[in-house]
Structure formats: structure tokens, C-alpha cells
JSON list of C-alpha atoms in Angstrom, two decimals:
[
{"chain": "A", "resi": 188, "resn": "MET", "atom": "CA", "xyz": [-41.61, 55.60, -81.45]},
{"chain": "A", "resi": 189, "resn": "LYS", "atom": "CA", "xyz": [-39.61, 57.07, -78.40]},
{"chain": "A", "resi": 190, "resn": "GLU", "atom": "CA", "xyz": [-40.10, 56.02, -75.05]},
{"chain": "A", "resi": 191, "resn": "ASN", "atom": "CA", "xyz": [-41.92, 58.44, -72.68]},
{"chain": "A", "resi": 192, "resn": "LEU", "atom": "CA", "xyz": [-39.69, 59.70, -69.97]},
{"chain": "A", "resi": 193, "resn": "LEU", "atom": "CA", "xyz": [-41.97, 62.27, -68.26]},
{"chain": "A", "resi": 194, "resn": "ASP", "atom": "CA", "xyz": [-45.86, 61.93, -68.66]},
{"chain": "A", "resi": 195, "resn": "ILE", "atom": "CA", "xyz": [-48.05, 64.60, -66.83]},
{"chain": "A", "resi": 196, "resn": "LYS", "atom": "CA", "xyz": [-51.87, 63.97, -67.08]},
{"chain": "A", "resi": 197, "resn": "GLY", "atom": "CA", "xyz": [-54.54, 66.58, -66.08]},
{"chain": "A", "resi": 198, "resn": "LEU", "atom": "CA", "xyz": [-52.13, 68.23, -63.51]},
{"chain": "A", "resi": 199, "resn": "HIS", "atom": "CA", "xyz": [-53.93, 70.70, -61.05]},
{"chain": "A", "resi": 200, "resn": "ALA", "atom": "CA", "xyz": [-51.53, 72.40, -58.49]},
{"chain": "A", "resi": 201, "resn": "GLY", "atom": "CA", "xyz": [-51.29, 75.47, -56.46]},
{"chain": "A", "resi": 202, "resn": "VAL", "atom": "CA", "xyz": [-49.66, 77.20, -53.39]},
{"chain": "A", "resi": 203, "resn": "GLU", "atom": "CA", "xyz": [-51.47, 78.34, -50.30]},
{"chain": "A", "resi": 204, "resn": "GLY", "atom": "CA", "xyz": [-54.91, 77.41, -51.57]},
{"chain": "A", "resi": 205, "resn": "LYS", "atom": "CA", "xyz": [-54.39, 79.32, -54.97]},
{"chain": "A", "resi": 206, "resn": "GLU", "atom": "CA", "xyz": [-54.64, 77.04, -57.88]},
{"chain": "A", "resi": 207, "resn": "ILE", "atom": "CA", "xyz": [-51.93, 77.91, -60.46]},
{"chain": "A", "resi": 208, "resn": "LEU", "atom": "CA", "xyz": [-51.74, 74.82, -62.83]},
{"chain": "A", "resi": 209, "resn": "LYS", "atom": "CA", "xyz": [-55.40, 74.01, -64.11]},
{"chain": "A", "resi": 210, "resn": "GLY", "atom": "CA", "xyz": [-55.32, 70.42, -65.63]},
{"chain": "A", "resi": 211, "resn": "LEU", "atom": "CA", "xyz": [-52.11, 70.53, -67.50]},
{"chain": "A", "resi": 212, "resn": "SER", "atom": "CA", "xyz": [-50.93, 67.37, -69.50]},
{"chain": "A", "resi": 213, "resn": "LEU", "atom": "CA", "xyz": [-47.59, 67.15, -71.05]},
{"chain": "A", "resi": 214, "resn": "THR", "atom": "CA", "xyz": [-45.42, 64.24, -72.35]},
{"chain": "A", "resi": 215, "resn": "VAL", "atom": "CA", "xyz": [-41.66, 64.38, -73.01]},
{"chain": "A", "resi": 216, "resn": "GLY", "atom": "CA", "xyz": [-39.93, 61.45, -74.88]},
{"chain": "A", "resi": 217, "resn": "LYS", "atom": "CA", "xyz": [-36.58, 59.87, -74.09]},
{"chain": "A", "resi": 218, "resn": "GLY", "atom": "CA", "xyz": [-33.84, 61.84, -75.90]},
{"chain": "A", "resi": 219, "resn": "GLU", "atom": "CA", "xyz": [-36.19, 65.00, -76.61]},
{"chain": "A", "resi": 220, "resn": "VAL", "atom": "CA", "xyz": [-35.93, 68.51, -76.09]},
{"chain": "A", "resi": 221, "resn": "HIS", "atom": "CA", "xyz": [-39.08, 70.53, -75.21]},
{"chain": "A", "resi": 222, "resn": "VAL", "atom": "CA", "xyz": [-39.49, 74.26, -74.67]},
{"chain": "A", "resi": 223, "resn": "ILE", "atom": "CA", "xyz": [-42.19, 75.92, -72.58]},
{"chain": "A", "resi": 224, "resn": "LEU", "atom": "CA", "xyz": [-43.08, 79.63, -73.50]},
{"chain": "A", "resi": 225, "resn": "GLY", "atom": "CA", "xyz": [-45.62, 81.78, -72.11]},
{"chain": "A", "resi": 226, "resn": "PRO", "atom": "CA", "xyz": [-46.12, 85.32, -70.53]},
{"chain": "A", "resi": 227, "resn": "ASN", "atom": "CA", "xyz": [-45.14, 86.19, -66.89]},
{"chain": "A", "resi": 228, "resn": "GLY", "atom": "CA", "xyz": [-47.41, 84.69, -64.47]},
{"chain": "A", "resi": 229, "resn": "SER", "atom": "CA", "xyz": [-48.68, 81.90, -66.58]},
{"chain": "A", "resi": 230, "resn": "GLY", "atom": "CA", "xyz": [-47.42, 79.01, -64.36]},
{"chain": "A", "resi": 231, "resn": "LYS", "atom": "CA", "xyz": [-43.95, 77.99, -66.01]},
{"chain": "A", "resi": 232, "resn": "SER", "atom": "CA", "xyz": [-42.01, 78.05, -62.88]},
{"chain": "A", "resi": 233, "resn": "THR", "atom": "CA", "xyz": [-44.61, 76.51, -60.79]},
{"chain": "A", "resi": 234, "resn": "LEU", "atom": "CA", "xyz": [-44.72, 73.43, -63.25]},
{"chain": "A", "resi": 235, "resn": "MET", "atom": "CA", "xyz": [-41.10, 72.86, -62.86]},
{"chain": "A", "resi": 236, "resn": "ASN", "atom": "CA", "xyz": [-41.06, 73.06, -59.19]},
{"chain": "A", "resi": 237, "resn": "VAL", "atom": "CA", "xyz": [-44.35, 70.78, -59.19]},
{"chain": "A", "resi": 238, "resn": "ILE", "atom": "CA", "xyz": [-42.39, 68.34, -61.40]},
{"chain": "A", "resi": 239, "resn": "MET", "atom": "CA", "xyz": [-39.46, 68.35, -58.99]},
{"chain": "A", "resi": 240, "resn": "GLY", "atom": "CA", "xyz": [-41.69, 68.18, -55.79]},
{"chain": "A", "resi": 241, "resn": "HIS", "atom": "CA", "xyz": [-41.11, 71.33, -54.14]},
{"chain": "A", "resi": 242, "resn": "PRO", "atom": "CA", "xyz": [-43.00, 70.95, -50.78]},
{"chain": "A", "resi": 243, "resn": "LYS", "atom": "CA", "xyz": [-44.50, 74.46, -50.88]},
{"chain": "A", "resi": 244, "resn": "TYR", "atom": "CA", "xyz": [-46.72, 73.31, -53.79]},
{"chain": "A", "resi": 245, "resn": "GLU", "atom": "CA", "xyz": [-49.79, 71.08, -53.43]},
{"chain": "A", "resi": 246, "resn": "VAL", "atom": "CA", "xyz": [-50.82, 68.74, -56.36]},
{"chain": "A", "resi": 247, "resn": "THR", "atom": "CA", "xyz": [-54.54, 68.66, -55.83]},
{"chain": "A", "resi": 248, "resn": "ALA", "atom": "CA", "xyz": [-55.39, 66.41, -59.15]},
{"chain": "A", "resi": 249, "resn": "GLY", "atom": "CA", "xyz": [-53.73, 64.72, -61.84]},
{"chain": "A", "resi": 250, "resn": "SER", "atom": "CA", "xyz": [-50.47, 62.55, -62.12]},
{"chain": "A", "resi": 251, "resn": "ILE", "atom": "CA", "xyz": [-46.78, 62.94, -62.90]},
{"chain": "A", "resi": 252, "resn": "ALA", "atom": "CA", "xyz": [-45.08, 59.78, -64.11]},
{"chain": "A", "resi": 253, "resn": "PHE", "atom": "CA", "xyz": [-41.45, 59.38, -64.69]},
{"chain": "A", "resi": 254, "resn": "GLU", "atom": "CA", "xyz": [-40.32, 56.32, -66.58]},
{"chain": "A", "resi": 255, "resn": "GLY", "atom": "CA", "xyz": [-43.74, 54.91, -66.26]},
{"chain": "A", "resi": 256, "resn": "GLU", "atom": "CA", "xyz": [-43.54, 55.25, -62.51]},
{"chain": "A", "resi": 257, "resn": "ASP", "atom": "CA", "xyz": [-46.12, 57.52, -60.59]},
{"chain": "A", "resi": 258, "resn": "ILE", "atom": "CA", "xyz": [-43.90, 60.14, -58.85]},
{"chain": "A", "resi": 259, "resn": "THR", "atom": "CA", "xyz": [-46.64, 62.53, -57.73]},
{"chain": "A", "resi": 260, "resn": "GLN", "atom": "CA", "xyz": [-46.13, 61.79, -54.19]},
{"chain": "A", "resi": 261, "resn": "LEU", "atom": "CA", "xyz": [-42.59, 61.26, -53.93]},
{"chain": "A", "resi": 262, "resn": "LYS", "atom": "CA", "xyz": [-40.37, 63.84, -51.94]},
{"chain": "A", "resi": 263, "resn": "THR", "atom": "CA", "xyz": [-37.84, 65.84, -53.90]},
{"chain": "A", "resi": 264, "resn": "PHE", "atom": "CA", "xyz": [-34.71, 63.83, -52.87]},
{"chain": "A", "resi": 265, "resn": "GLU", "atom": "CA", "xyz": [-36.53, 60.73, -54.24]},
{"chain": "A", "resi": 266, "resn": "ARG", "atom": "CA", "xyz": [-37.02, 62.42, -57.52]},
{"chain": "A", "resi": 267, "resn": "ALA", "atom": "CA", "xyz": [-33.51, 63.41, -57.94]},
{"chain": "A", "resi": 268, "resn": "ARG", "atom": "CA", "xyz": [-32.36, 60.00, -57.34]},
{"chain": "A", "resi": 269, "resn": "LYS", "atom": "CA", "xyz": [-34.63, 58.64, -60.05]},
{"chain": "A", "resi": 270, "resn": "GLY", "atom": "CA", "xyz": [-32.73, 61.26, -62.28]},
{"chain": "A", "resi": 271, "resn": "LEU", "atom": "CA", "xyz": [-34.74, 64.45, -62.18]},
{"chain": "A", "resi": 272, "resn": "PHE", "atom": "CA", "xyz": [-32.53, 67.75, -61.91]},
{"chain": "A", "resi": 273, "resn": "LEU", "atom": "CA", "xyz": [-33.83, 71.41, -61.58]},
{"chain": "A", "resi": 274, "resn": "SER", "atom": "CA", "xyz": [-31.69, 74.32, -62.55]},
{"chain": "A", "resi": 275, "resn": "PHE", "atom": "CA", "xyz": [-33.01, 77.29, -60.67]},
{"chain": "A", "resi": 276, "resn": "GLN", "atom": "CA", "xyz": [-33.98, 80.63, -62.07]},
{"chain": "A", "resi": 277, "resn": "THR", "atom": "CA", "xyz": [-32.38, 82.27, -58.92]},
{"chain": "A", "resi": 278, "resn": "PRO", "atom": "CA", "xyz": [-29.84, 80.04, -57.59]},
{"chain": "A", "resi": 279, "resn": "GLU", "atom": "CA", "xyz": [-29.35, 80.14, -53.83]},
{"chain": "A", "resi": 280, "resn": "GLU", "atom": "CA", "xyz": [-26.21, 81.10, -52.05]},
{"chain": "A", "resi": 281, "resn": "ILE", "atom": "CA", "xyz": [-25.05, 78.27, -49.50]},
{"chain": "A", "resi": 282, "resn": "PRO", "atom": "CA", "xyz": [-22.51, 79.32, -47.02]},
{"chain": "A", "resi": 283, "resn": "GLY", "atom": "CA", "xyz": [-20.49, 76.85, -45.33]},
{"chain": "A", "resi": 284, "resn": "ILE", "atom": "CA", "xyz": [-20.09, 74.18, -48.26]},
{"chain": "A", "resi": 285, "resn": "SER", "atom": "CA", "xyz": [-17.73, 74.40, -51.23]},
{"chain": "A", "resi": 286, "resn": "VAL", "atom": "CA", "xyz": [-18.91, 73.92, -54.88]},
{"chain": "A", "resi": 287, "resn": "GLU", "atom": "CA", "xyz": [-16.77, 70.57, -55.13]},
{"chain": "A", "resi": 288, "resn": "ASN", "atom": "CA", "xyz": [-18.10, 69.22, -51.97]},
{"chain": "A", "resi": 289, "resn": "MET", "atom": "CA", "xyz": [-21.51, 70.05, -52.68]},
{"chain": "A", "resi": 290, "resn": "ILE", "atom": "CA", "xyz": [-21.51, 68.37, -56.22]},
{"chain": "A", "resi": 291, "resn": "ARG", "atom": "CA", "xyz": [-19.57, 65.35, -54.87]},
{"chain": "A", "resi": 292, "resn": "THR", "atom": "CA", "xyz": [-22.05, 65.07, -51.97]},
{"chain": "A", "resi": 293, "resn": "ALA", "atom": "CA", "xyz": [-24.95, 65.27, -54.26]},
{"chain": "A", "resi": 294, "resn": "LYS", "atom": "CA", "xyz": [-23.40, 62.86, -56.76]},
{"chain": "A", "resi": 295, "resn": "GLN", "atom": "CA", "xyz": [-22.94, 60.13, -54.04]},
{"chain": "A", "resi": 296, "resn": "ALA", "atom": "CA", "xyz": [-26.60, 60.84, -52.77]},
{"chain": "A", "resi": 297, "resn": "VAL", "atom": "CA", "xyz": [-28.09, 60.28, -56.13]},
{"chain": "A", "resi": 298, "resn": "SER", "atom": "CA", "xyz": [-26.12, 57.39, -57.16]},
{"chain": "A", "resi": 299, "resn": "GLY", "atom": "CA", "xyz": [-25.89, 55.65, -53.87]},
{"chain": "A", "resi": 300, "resn": "GLU", "atom": "CA", "xyz": [-22.38, 54.79, -54.64]},
{"chain": "A", "resi": 301, "resn": "ARG", "atom": "CA", "xyz": [-18.91, 56.19, -53.09]},
{"chain": "A", "resi": 302, "resn": "VAL", "atom": "CA", "xyz": [-17.27, 58.72, -55.79]},
{"chain": "A", "resi": 303, "resn": "LYS", "atom": "CA", "xyz": [-13.84, 58.12, -56.24]},
{"chain": "A", "resi": 304, "resn": "LEU", "atom": "CA", "xyz": [-12.03, 61.50, -55.66]},
{"chain": "A", "resi": 305, "resn": "LEU", "atom": "CA", "xyz": [-9.39, 61.62, -58.15]},
{"chain": "A", "resi": 306, "resn": "PRO", "atom": "CA", "xyz": [-11.41, 60.64, -61.38]},
{"chain": "A", "resi": 307, "resn": "PHE", "atom": "CA", "xyz": [-14.29, 63.14, -59.98]},
{"chain": "A", "resi": 308, "resn": "ARG", "atom": "CA", "xyz": [-11.75, 66.07, -59.63]},
{"chain": "A", "resi": 309, "resn": "ARG", "atom": "CA", "xyz": [-10.40, 65.23, -63.05]},
{"chain": "A", "resi": 310, "resn": "LYS", "atom": "CA", "xyz": [-13.85, 65.63, -64.56]},
{"chain": "A", "resi": 311, "resn": "LEU", "atom": "CA", "xyz": [-14.72, 68.47, -62.48]},
{"chain": "A", "resi": 312, "resn": "LYS", "atom": "CA", "xyz": [-11.63, 70.32, -63.61]},
{"chain": "A", "resi": 313, "resn": "GLU", "atom": "CA", "xyz": [-12.52, 69.49, -67.26]},
{"chain": "A", "resi": 314, "resn": "MET", "atom": "CA", "xyz": [-15.86, 70.83, -67.05]},
{"chain": "A", "resi": 315, "resn": "MET", "atom": "CA", "xyz": [-14.93, 73.98, -65.36]},
{"chain": "A", "resi": 316, "resn": "GLU", "atom": "CA", "xyz": [-12.60, 74.65, -68.09]},
{"chain": "A", "resi": 317, "resn": "GLU", "atom": "CA", "xyz": [-15.38, 74.23, -70.57]},
{"chain": "A", "resi": 318, "resn": "LEU", "atom": "CA", "xyz": [-17.69, 76.43, -68.83]},
{"chain": "A", "resi": 319, "resn": "LYS", "atom": "CA", "xyz": [-14.99, 79.01, -68.10]},
{"chain": "A", "resi": 320, "resn": "ILE", "atom": "CA", "xyz": [-15.25, 78.83, -64.56]},
{"chain": "A", "resi": 321, "resn": "LYS", "atom": "CA", "xyz": [-11.90, 79.63, -62.70]},
{"chain": "A", "resi": 322, "resn": "PRO", "atom": "CA", "xyz": [-10.41, 76.58, -61.00]},
{"chain": "A", "resi": 323, "resn": "GLU", "atom": "CA", "xyz": [-10.43, 78.26, -57.59]},
{"chain": "A", "resi": 324, "resn": "TYR", "atom": "CA", "xyz": [-14.16, 78.51, -57.68]},
{"chain": "A", "resi": 325, "resn": "ALA", "atom": "CA", "xyz": [-14.22, 74.83, -56.58]},
{"chain": "A", "resi": 326, "resn": "ASP", "atom": "CA", "xyz": [-13.32, 75.76, -53.06]},
{"chain": "A", "resi": 327, "resn": "ARG", "atom": "CA", "xyz": [-15.28, 78.56, -52.78]},
{"chain": "A", "resi": 328, "resn": "TYR", "atom": "CA", "xyz": [-18.71, 78.40, -50.80]},
{"chain": "A", "resi": 329, "resn": "LEU", "atom": "CA", "xyz": [-21.55, 77.55, -53.30]},
{"chain": "A", "resi": 330, "resn": "ASN", "atom": "CA", "xyz": [-22.71, 80.72, -55.07]},
{"chain": "A", "resi": 331, "resn": "VAL", "atom": "CA", "xyz": [-21.62, 83.06, -52.22]},
{"chain": "A", "resi": 332, "resn": "GLY", "atom": "CA", "xyz": [-20.13, 86.08, -53.89]},
{"chain": "A", "resi": 333, "resn": "PHE", "atom": "CA", "xyz": [-20.69, 84.77, -57.35]},
{"chain": "A", "resi": 334, "resn": "SER", "atom": "CA", "xyz": [-22.10, 86.91, -60.19]},
{"chain": "A", "resi": 335, "resn": "GLY", "atom": "CA", "xyz": [-25.24, 86.27, -61.81]},
{"chain": "A", "resi": 336, "resn": "GLY", "atom": "CA", "xyz": [-23.61, 84.61, -64.81]},
{"chain": "A", "resi": 337, "resn": "GLU", "atom": "CA", "xyz": [-21.24, 82.66, -62.37]},
{"chain": "A", "resi": 338, "resn": "LYS", "atom": "CA", "xyz": [-24.26, 81.19, -60.65]},
{"chain": "A", "resi": 339, "resn": "LYS", "atom": "CA", "xyz": [-25.81, 80.18, -63.85]},
{"chain": "A", "resi": 340, "resn": "ARG", "atom": "CA", "xyz": [-22.74, 78.66, -65.07]},
{"chain": "A", "resi": 341, "resn": "ASN", "atom": "CA", "xyz": [-22.26, 76.69, -61.77]},
{"chain": "A", "resi": 342, "resn": "GLU", "atom": "CA", "xyz": [-25.76, 75.28, -62.22]},
{"chain": "A", "resi": 343, "resn": "ILE", "atom": "CA", "xyz": [-24.84, 73.69, -65.69]},
{"chain": "A", "resi": 344, "resn": "LEU", "atom": "CA", "xyz": [-21.46, 72.68, -63.88]},
{"chain": "A", "resi": 345, "resn": "GLN", "atom": "CA", "xyz": [-23.94, 70.49, -61.50]},
{"chain": "A", "resi": 346, "resn": "LEU", "atom": "CA", "xyz": [-25.89, 69.40, -64.57]},
{"chain": "A", "resi": 347, "resn": "LEU", "atom": "CA", "xyz": [-22.95, 68.03, -66.28]},
{"chain": "A", "resi": 348, "resn": "MET", "atom": "CA", "xyz": [-21.40, 66.37, -63.26]},
{"chain": "A", "resi": 349, "resn": "LEU", "atom": "CA", "xyz": [-24.74, 64.73, -62.03]},
{"chain": "A", "resi": 350, "resn": "GLU", "atom": "CA", "xyz": [-25.78, 63.47, -65.38]},
{"chain": "A", "resi": 351, "resn": "PRO", "atom": "CA", "xyz": [-29.67, 63.21, -64.69]},
{"chain": "A", "resi": 352, "resn": "LYS", "atom": "CA", "xyz": [-32.01, 61.59, -67.13]},
{"chain": "A", "resi": 353, "resn": "LEU", "atom": "CA", "xyz": [-34.19, 64.78, -67.12]},
{"chain": "A", "resi": 354, "resn": "ALA", "atom": "CA", "xyz": [-33.05, 68.37, -66.92]},
{"chain": "A", "resi": 355, "resn": "LEU", "atom": "CA", "xyz": [-35.61, 71.03, -65.87]},
{"chain": "A", "resi": 356, "resn": "LEU", "atom": "CA", "xyz": [-33.93, 74.33, -66.94]},
{"chain": "A", "resi": 357, "resn": "ASP", "atom": "CA", "xyz": [-35.93, 77.09, -65.53]},
{"chain": "A", "resi": 358, "resn": "GLU", "atom": "CA", "xyz": [-34.91, 80.52, -67.39]},
{"chain": "A", "resi": 359, "resn": "THR", "atom": "CA", "xyz": [-31.16, 79.39, -66.63]},
{"chain": "A", "resi": 360, "resn": "ASP", "atom": "CA", "xyz": [-30.20, 82.10, -69.41]},
{"chain": "A", "resi": 361, "resn": "SER", "atom": "CA", "xyz": [-32.06, 84.90, -67.78]},
{"chain": "A", "resi": 362, "resn": "GLY", "atom": "CA", "xyz": [-29.93, 88.17, -67.03]},
{"chain": "A", "resi": 363, "resn": "LEU", "atom": "CA", "xyz": [-26.93, 86.74, -68.85]},
{"chain": "A", "resi": 364, "resn": "ASP", "atom": "CA", "xyz": [-24.80, 88.61, -71.33]},
{"chain": "A", "resi": 365, "resn": "VAL", "atom": "CA", "xyz": [-24.17, 87.40, -74.92]},
{"chain": "A", "resi": 366, "resn": "ASP", "atom": "CA", "xyz": [-20.88, 85.54, -74.15]},
{"chain": "A", "resi": 367, "resn": "ALA", "atom": "CA", "xyz": [-22.43, 83.76, -71.03]},
{"chain": "A", "resi": 368, "resn": "VAL", "atom": "CA", "xyz": [-25.52, 82.53, -73.03]},
{"chain": "A", "resi": 369, "resn": "GLN", "atom": "CA", "xyz": [-23.12, 80.96, -75.45]},
{"chain": "A", "resi": 370, "resn": "ILE", "atom": "CA", "xyz": [-21.51, 79.19, -72.76]},
{"chain": "A", "resi": 371, "resn": "VAL", "atom": "CA", "xyz": [-24.59, 78.08, -71.19]},
{"chain": "A", "resi": 372, "resn": "SER", "atom": "CA", "xyz": [-26.00, 76.90, -74.18]},
{"chain": "A", "resi": 373, "resn": "GLU", "atom": "CA", "xyz": [-22.74, 74.85, -75.19]},
{"chain": "A", "resi": 374, "resn": "GLY", "atom": "CA", "xyz": [-23.05, 73.43, -71.64]},
{"chain": "A", "resi": 375, "resn": "VAL", "atom": "CA", "xyz": [-26.56, 72.24, -72.13]},
{"chain": "A", "resi": 376, "resn": "ALA", "atom": "CA", "xyz": [-25.73, 70.75, -75.69]},
{"chain": "A", "resi": 377, "resn": "LYS", "atom": "CA", "xyz": [-22.65, 68.89, -74.20]},
{"chain": "A", "resi": 378, "resn": "PHE", "atom": "CA", "xyz": [-25.26, 67.35, -71.67]},
{"chain": "A", "resi": 379, "resn": "HIS", "atom": "CA", "xyz": [-27.99, 66.49, -74.03]},
{"chain": "A", "resi": 380, "resn": "ASN", "atom": "CA", "xyz": [-28.08, 63.09, -75.79]},
{"chain": "A", "resi": 381, "resn": "GLU", "atom": "CA", "xyz": [-30.38, 60.14, -77.01]},
{"chain": "A", "resi": 382, "resn": "ASP", "atom": "CA", "xyz": [-30.48, 58.88, -73.39]},
{"chain": "A", "resi": 383, "resn": "ASN", "atom": "CA", "xyz": [-31.57, 61.85, -71.51]},
{"chain": "A", "resi": 384, "resn": "SER", "atom": "CA", "xyz": [-34.20, 64.96, -72.10]},
{"chain": "A", "resi": 385, "resn": "CYS", "atom": "CA", "xyz": [-34.47, 68.64, -71.46]},
{"chain": "A", "resi": 386, "resn": "LEU", "atom": "CA", "xyz": [-37.35, 70.70, -70.49]},
{"chain": "A", "resi": 387, "resn": "ILE", "atom": "CA", "xyz": [-36.58, 74.37, -70.97]},
{"chain": "A", "resi": 388, "resn": "ILE", "atom": "CA", "xyz": [-38.16, 77.59, -69.92]},
{"chain": "A", "resi": 389, "resn": "THR", "atom": "CA", "xyz": [-36.83, 80.44, -71.76]},
{"chain": "A", "resi": 390, "resn": "HIS", "atom": "CA", "xyz": [-37.18, 84.01, -73.00]},
{"chain": "A", "resi": 391, "resn": "ASN", "atom": "CA", "xyz": [-34.07, 84.20, -74.80]},
{"chain": "A", "resi": 392, "resn": "THR", "atom": "CA", "xyz": [-34.06, 81.60, -77.69]},
{"chain": "A", "resi": 393, "resn": "ARG", "atom": "CA", "xyz": [-30.19, 81.91, -77.99]},
{"chain": "A", "resi": 394, "resn": "ILE", "atom": "CA", "xyz": [-29.91, 79.02, -75.50]},
{"chain": "A", "resi": 395, "resn": "LEU", "atom": "CA", "xyz": [-31.57, 76.84, -77.91]},
{"chain": "A", "resi": 396, "resn": "GLU", "atom": "CA", "xyz": [-29.17, 77.60, -80.88]},
{"chain": "A", "resi": 397, "resn": "LYS", "atom": "CA", "xyz": [-26.88, 74.41, -80.40]},
{"chain": "A", "resi": 398, "resn": "LEU", "atom": "CA", "xyz": [-29.93, 72.32, -79.49]},
{"chain": "A", "resi": 399, "resn": "THR", "atom": "CA", "xyz": [-32.58, 70.53, -81.84]},
{"chain": "A", "resi": 400, "resn": "VAL", "atom": "CA", "xyz": [-36.02, 71.35, -80.43]},
{"chain": "A", "resi": 401, "resn": "ASP", "atom": "CA", "xyz": [-38.66, 68.61, -80.62]},
{"chain": "A", "resi": 402, "resn": "ARG", "atom": "CA", "xyz": [-41.59, 70.19, -79.28]},
{"chain": "A", "resi": 403, "resn": "VAL", "atom": "CA", "xyz": [-42.65, 73.57, -77.98]},
{"chain": "A", "resi": 404, "resn": "HIS", "atom": "CA", "xyz": [-45.63, 74.27, -75.63]},
{"chain": "A", "resi": 405, "resn": "VAL", "atom": "CA", "xyz": [-47.19, 77.72, -74.98]},
{"chain": "A", "resi": 406, "resn": "LEU", "atom": "CA", "xyz": [-48.37, 77.87, -71.39]},
{"chain": "A", "resi": 407, "resn": "MET", "atom": "CA", "xyz": [-51.18, 80.35, -70.35]},
{"chain": "A", "resi": 408, "resn": "ASN", "atom": "CA", "xyz": [-53.50, 80.69, -67.09]},
{"chain": "A", "resi": 409, "resn": "GLY", "atom": "CA", "xyz": [-51.89, 77.32, -65.87]},
{"chain": "A", "resi": 410, "resn": "THR", "atom": "CA", "xyz": [-52.62, 75.17, -68.95]},
{"chain": "A", "resi": 411, "resn": "ILE", "atom": "CA", "xyz": [-51.16, 74.57, -72.37]},
{"chain": "A", "resi": 412, "resn": "VAL", "atom": "CA", "xyz": [-53.00, 76.40, -74.84]},
{"chain": "A", "resi": 413, "resn": "GLU", "atom": "CA", "xyz": [-50.82, 75.63, -78.07]},
{"chain": "A", "resi": 414, "resn": "GLU", "atom": "CA", "xyz": [-48.32, 73.22, -79.25]},
{"chain": "A", "resi": 415, "resn": "GLY", "atom": "CA", "xyz": [-45.86, 72.81, -82.21]},
{"chain": "A", "resi": 416, "resn": "GLY", "atom": "CA", "xyz": [-42.26, 72.15, -83.55]},
{"chain": "A", "resi": 417, "resn": "ALA", "atom": "CA", "xyz": [-39.48, 74.45, -83.31]},
{"chain": "A", "resi": 418, "resn": "GLU", "atom": "CA", "xyz": [-41.21, 76.77, -85.87]},
{"chain": "A", "resi": 419, "resn": "LEU", "atom": "CA", "xyz": [-43.57, 78.03, -83.08]},
{"chain": "A", "resi": 420, "resn": "ILE", "atom": "CA", "xyz": [-40.58, 79.80, -81.49]},
{"chain": "A", "resi": 421, "resn": "GLU", "atom": "CA", "xyz": [-40.16, 81.84, -84.62]},
{"chain": "A", "resi": 422, "resn": "GLU", "atom": "CA", "xyz": [-43.94, 82.64, -84.92]},
{"chain": "A", "resi": 423, "resn": "ILE", "atom": "CA", "xyz": [-44.03, 83.97, -81.19]},
{"chain": "A", "resi": 424, "resn": "ASN", "atom": "CA", "xyz": [-40.62, 85.74, -81.70]},
{"chain": "A", "resi": 425, "resn": "ARG", "atom": "CA", "xyz": [-42.45, 87.53, -84.54]},
{"chain": "A", "resi": 426, "resn": "ARG", "atom": "CA", "xyz": [-46.03, 87.95, -83.40]},
{"chain": "A", "resi": 427, "resn": "GLY", "atom": "CA", "xyz": [-45.60, 87.43, -79.57]},
{"chain": "A", "resi": 428, "resn": "PHE", "atom": "CA", "xyz": [-48.31, 85.93, -77.36]},
{"chain": "A", "resi": 429, "resn": "THR", "atom": "CA", "xyz": [-51.23, 88.30, -78.33]},
{"chain": "A", "resi": 430, "resn": "HIS", "atom": "CA", "xyz": [-52.65, 86.19, -80.99]},
{"chain": "A", "resi": 431, "resn": "ILE", "atom": "CA", "xyz": [-52.75, 83.16, -78.91]},
{"chain": "A", "resi": 432, "resn": "LEU", "atom": "CA", "xyz": [-54.49, 85.16, -75.95]},
{"chain": "A", "resi": 433, "resn": "GLY", "atom": "CA", "xyz": [-57.18, 86.16, -78.52]},
{"chain": "A", "resi": 434, "resn": "GLU", "atom": "CA", "xyz": [-57.54, 82.60, -79.80]},
{"chain": "A", "resi": 435, "resn": "SER", "atom": "CA", "xyz": [-57.97, 81.29, -76.28]},
{"chain": "A", "resi": 436, "resn": "GLY", "atom": "CA", "xyz": [-60.43, 83.60, -75.28]},
{"chain": "A", "resi": 437, "resn": "GLU", "atom": "CA", "xyz": [-58.35, 85.06, -72.60]},
{"chain": "A", "resi": 438, "resn": "ALA", "atom": "CA", "xyz": [-57.74, 88.66, -74.00]}
]
């Protein structure tokens, strides 16, 4: 039996007094790939932000445990140090700090150890080549003037360099053309191994082509209404969410 990496129980959370997550429970085992599907407005991005500890969101009940430790009240940077990573649906532009400096600073902050410059630069160059990111982008300000695809590939670059235990990918493939989705998919596959896990929100299942999906969760109205294996993705691609809405009494 796989060791649990993430264990969410009865989670209620919201923003500005509005409850969005309504008693959600979810477990992700070490080495597993989990996919979250659901219509717009069902609470998918809220879940990712709450797991990561975004201060905008308030947890009103339930718990989040990571590697057996309750992290419900930890700050975002503390969760990052424990091995959580969130790839944003819409990455922010940060003037004044280069891609290389941001990643190196983040790696030092997460690991608590000094990062040796030459080995770091060698690996950064290698990862950028694999993601088809031009080498001069290492010296550019983070995401400033980047296209949508370049921003998403830069998110995967951070993932590969920071090597977290749990990758939370919030529609990292949204707005990408076919070639860019392929590159991102290969990057996620390169990251994933038996010692880490992925929790992925997607509307484009092509990002999953190079991954073995262990579990699929359908999120609606702030709670998980259906779960299954990878075959559930094909069913939803074929039938949509309408039949689930009817069965859960929300139609």
C-alpha cells in the first residue's frame, strides 16, 4: 500500500465570507498522479490555492495533512519548504528579478542550503533546452513580455528545478497550442517519479498522455461527486458532466 502524501478531510473553505469548498475529502498517495475535473466555477482552483495556503482563502473546517503532518494553518512559504509547488493558471509577471535569480533564490529558500552556481546553471541550461526555452530567457525578468506558452513552460522549468514532493498543476496546459502542450506534457512526465506526486486540473487531457493516471476526481459545487480510474476521463470526454449533474441532484 502506498504511503499517503496528501490527506484532506472534510475541508470547508471560502473567500470573503463565501463558502466554496463544502466538506471536500481527498487523498493522494506517494508516487501517484491524480486528476481533478469539473465544470467552471466548481471550486477546482480554490482547492489548489487552499492546499498551497493562499492567504486570500479561509479554511473554516476540516484539515490538510502532508506526509502525516497537519499543515492547515501553515503559511505558504512553510508549505513550499515542506515540498509543495503550485503552477499558476495565469502566471504573474515580476519585473526586476530574472528567471535564473528567481529560481536560484527559491531553491535556496526551499532547501535551506546554499545553491552552488555552476552546477545550478548547468542543470538550468539542460532543462531550458528540453523545454525549448531560449537560453537568453534566463536573464530576462520573470514572465515580463513572455507569451502565454512561454509563461507556462517557465512554470514547468521551475517545477523541474525546484523538485517538490507534490506538484499542484492548475490548468498549466490552458491556452497552449498543440506543440506547447506536448512540451509541457513531456516536462511533467520528466518530473514525475515514484517519490513525488502530481495533482492536476485540466480541460485538455493531452497533458496526461505521457503520464499514468492513478485516480480521477470530479469536483462540483465544492465537493467531489464522483471518483474513478483513468477510464473516467474518457467517459467525461464522451458524455460531458451532464449525467453526473443529474445523478448528484444538481441539474
